[in-house]
Amino acid sequence: MWRELLPVGRHGATGGYRRHAWNSADAECRAWFEEQARARGLACETDRNGNQWAWWGDPEAGDAVVTGSHLDSVPDGGAYDGPLGVVSAFAAVDALRERGARPRRPLAVVNFGDEEGARFGVACVGSRLTTGMLTPDQARALTDADGVRLGDAMERAGRDPEAIGHDTERLAGIGAFVELHIEQGRALGEHEVGVASAIWPHGRWRFDFHGEANHAGTTRLDDRRDPMLTYAAAVLAAREQAAATGSLATFGRVAVEPNGTNAIASLVRGWLDSRAPDQAALDATVQAVRRAAEEQGDRDGVRVRLTRESVTPVVDFDAALRDRLAAAITAATGREVPALPTGAGHDAGILAAAVPTAMLFVRNPTGVSHSPHEAAEESDCLAGAAALTDVLEELACR
């Protein structure tokens, strides 16, 4: 499975992946998912929000155990972030059958759509729509860098954008959701597999810096209203404030108009990603960056506008389910299973507000993620798939 999926959406020059929502690589990933479901005799469906489900057992029976992750990527992302959870889920189904185990509750593998938000700017669109955290009107109005609306992209891919929205009936039929994911750090250390305790509160904010376009070679420094200077001050403030509050703050994306080498910019847009151990620290970090930007903007003659694009509060995973997972893995392997928080967002974090949810982490030896250099040892991946198998047997078959 891994070998079949690896080439899909991989960029030849960078080695990274460009599997973005509703593009051709996304379509190939979706076709791969359907093929894996058919090969196992699993009933495959795509829900109205674009999420794919492969069912072992009758989904109408309710109280289902669901596992999986996502197949899309950030721009030039790594191979493991998301796909490892989907591939491991199908591998766990195979392993359960080899053991002769049969689910007493419906068991499903899921591929959530547009988890990374790489194309339309909002993360976890598929799961947010399903849980009602994103309204249909908000989703349909999202646009990509070329001005293509999400609704139009869905329609071109053969989906009905008018049907999207809160899926209470589907959520009511899920008894537990478990997502396996590569750890996006190095906290696991000597442990191959861990469980998640919580997800830090996090969000995305767009800063618009409005200045005045002018000639780079003839405009005196004192006559300039250069938004790039204000943007630069915001970037430095983000680093300073994150260090002061024990948080994380990153400007990782920027758009400049008119984007000419010999022109002073008229507009700079910068996107801030911030994450923190608690909501107070997150709020303090973002507001401090805003104040610093506005103060610098006053000096530069630049107007600053802040738009909140998405915010996810702290997620504490279901403690009973987390402990049950750890106990099942320890019983099967005799190894301790550490619990750790994460600053990365996941579909599991969105679903946690509606259904009992837990996560398994597979060791990442370098800690690198959202990069072509993201990696995991095969032995650790196999240990993760085995742990997921033990967990699913405990939850669905006993």
PDB file of C-alpha atoms in Angstrom, residues 205 207 209 230-252 270-275 281-282 284-293:
ATOM      1  CA  TRP A 205      -4.740  34.929  11.676  1.00  0.00           C
ATOM      2  CA  PHE A 207      -2.478  40.360   8.875  1.00  0.00           C
ATOM      3  CA  PHE A 209      -0.442  45.662   5.880  1.00  0.00           C
ATOM      4  CA  THR A 230       5.727  46.745   9.252  1.00  0.00           C
ATOM      5  CA  TYR A 231       5.407  43.104   8.255  1.00  0.00           C
ATOM      6  CA  ALA A 232       9.036  42.497   9.232  1.00  0.00           C
ATOM      7  CA  ALA A 233       8.396  44.032  12.644  1.00  0.00           C
ATOM      8  CA  ALA A 234       5.399  41.720  13.124  1.00  0.00           C
ATOM      9  CA  VAL A 235       7.520  38.671  12.290  1.00  0.00           C
ATOM     10  CA  LEU A 236      10.125  39.645  14.884  1.00  0.00           C
ATOM     11  CA  ALA A 237       7.403  40.425  17.440  1.00  0.00           C
ATOM     12  CA  ALA A 238       5.876  36.987  16.922  1.00  0.00           C
ATOM     13  CA  ARG A 239       9.153  35.308  17.824  1.00  0.00           C
ATOM     14  CA  GLU A 240       9.684  37.566  20.851  1.00  0.00           C
ATOM     15  CA  GLN A 241       6.174  37.141  22.216  1.00  0.00           C
ATOM     16  CA  ALA A 242       6.155  33.377  21.709  1.00  0.00           C
ATOM     17  CA  ALA A 243       9.329  33.105  23.757  1.00  0.00           C
ATOM     18  CA  ALA A 244       7.838  35.320  26.472  1.00  0.00           C
ATOM     19  CA  THR A 245       4.613  33.299  26.801  1.00  0.00           C
ATOM     20  CA  GLY A 246       5.940  29.763  26.244  1.00  0.00           C
ATOM     21  CA  SER A 247       3.953  29.599  23.024  1.00  0.00           C
ATOM     22  CA  LEU A 248       4.659  29.110  19.317  1.00  0.00           C
ATOM     23  CA  ALA A 249       4.082  31.809  16.701  1.00  0.00           C
ATOM     24  CA  THR A 250       5.043  31.567  13.045  1.00  0.00           C
ATOM     25  CA  PHE A 251       4.588  33.696   9.946  1.00  0.00           C
ATOM     26  CA  GLY A 252       4.985  30.959   7.344  1.00  0.00           C
ATOM     27  CA  GLY A 270       1.089  37.637   6.236  1.00  0.00           C
ATOM     28  CA  TRP A 271      -0.499  34.629   7.874  1.00  0.00           C
ATOM     29  CA  LEU A 272       0.266  33.977  11.542  1.00  0.00           C
ATOM     30  CA  ASP A 273       0.034  30.472  12.967  1.00  0.00           C
ATOM     31  CA  SER A 274       0.071  30.445  16.760  1.00  0.00           C
ATOM     32  CA  ARG A 275      -0.255  27.649  19.327  1.00  0.00           C
ATOM     33  CA  ALA A 281      -1.209  32.373  26.492  1.00  0.00           C
ATOM     34  CA  LEU A 282      -2.526  32.064  22.941  1.00  0.00           C
ATOM     35  CA  ALA A 284      -1.762  37.120  24.829  1.00  0.00           C
ATOM     36  CA  THR A 285       0.632  36.152  22.047  1.00  0.00           C
ATOM     37  CA  VAL A 286      -1.680  37.139  19.192  1.00  0.00           C
ATOM     38  CA  GLN A 287      -2.685  40.443  20.795  1.00  0.00           C
ATOM     39  CA  ALA A 288       0.944  41.328  21.528  1.00  0.00           C
ATOM     40  CA  VAL A 289       1.855  40.730  17.882  1.00  0.00           C
ATOM     41  CA  ARG A 290      -1.090  42.872  16.837  1.00  0.00           C
ATOM     42  CA  ARG A 291      -0.048  45.741  19.110  1.00  0.00           C
ATOM     43  CA  ALA A 292       3.535  45.593  17.891  1.00  0.00           C
ATOM     44  CA  ALA A 293       2.377  45.630  14.266  1.00  0.00           C
TER      45      ALA A 293
END
